[in-house]
Amino acid sequence: MFQSRSAISIMNKMLLDQRHQQQKKQIENDLKAELVQQQMELNQQLEATLVKELEEREKDFLAQLAAVSNLSKEDLSDVIYSAVSNGGGSEETAHNMMKDFKKRLKSAQTVTKDMEDDNKVIKPKKKGKKKKKILIEDEDDF
C-alpha cells in the first residue's frame, strides 16, 4: 500500500511538472507573439514618422532651391499647378500646396539672405600709422 501511494505521488508530481512546463511554454509563446506585434506597431509608427519628416524636408528643400534659383512667383505657381494636375490632384490641393510653398519660400529666402550676410567679410577700418613714442628717461642711457 505504501508503494502505491508513493507511485501515485510520483505520478502526480510528474503530471504537475508536465503541466507547469506546458504553461511556461504557453506564456513564453504568448509573450513572443505580443513582442512581435509591438515591434510591428512600433515599426509602422516609426516609418510613418520618418515618411512625414522626409516629406517636410523635401518641401523645405524645394523651397530653398526655389529661393536660390530666384524663380518668379508666377513660374513657381505654374510648376506647382502643373505638377498637381498631372498627378491627378484637385485645384484646391494645388492652391493649398501653393500657399504652403509660398510660406516655405519666404522662410527659405530669409535663411538664404542670413547665410549670405554671414559669408560677407567685414574688413576692419584702416587706421593711420601710429608713431612710436620713445620715452627718454635719462640722457645718460644714450
Steps between C-alpha positions, in 0.01 A plus 500: 500500500786733580648436157173583322470831687861576417443410134184715487688788664782469248251485211317807634828688533599405146161608372522833684853558368384424148204743531729762646742463206210526253372815670848654495529420128156652433587817691832524316326458164240763593772745603692441178186558293424820693858620452482438127169691484645794694808507276280508191292786643811692601653448155182630336496807724868565438458458126205741496700754702800466271289534187337814639839647596640415157206668330553812712870507418420454133264797507760710682765395250281594206428836660871560560575400144237740371636776724853452371393473135304828521200365309207736472184428695314448174750237386473323837124514486499352149734219607292410806164512321642297213647238734176465694282478192731242341490303823121493498457749784224754534529875460440535873800274568710711264385818672585360845839381377573839347405674823726269701779532246487880506534493877796263479654706222482815708667318789766355269572842350552639850738216586685542171536876558629436853753251365618749240536766767704261712733430207583867442843588624511805715828677451633700790537870444851609427640738747791730443842380596573555861822670574711330757573718791838460656522603852835625610527466867862581537731651244790297632349181358598608150 
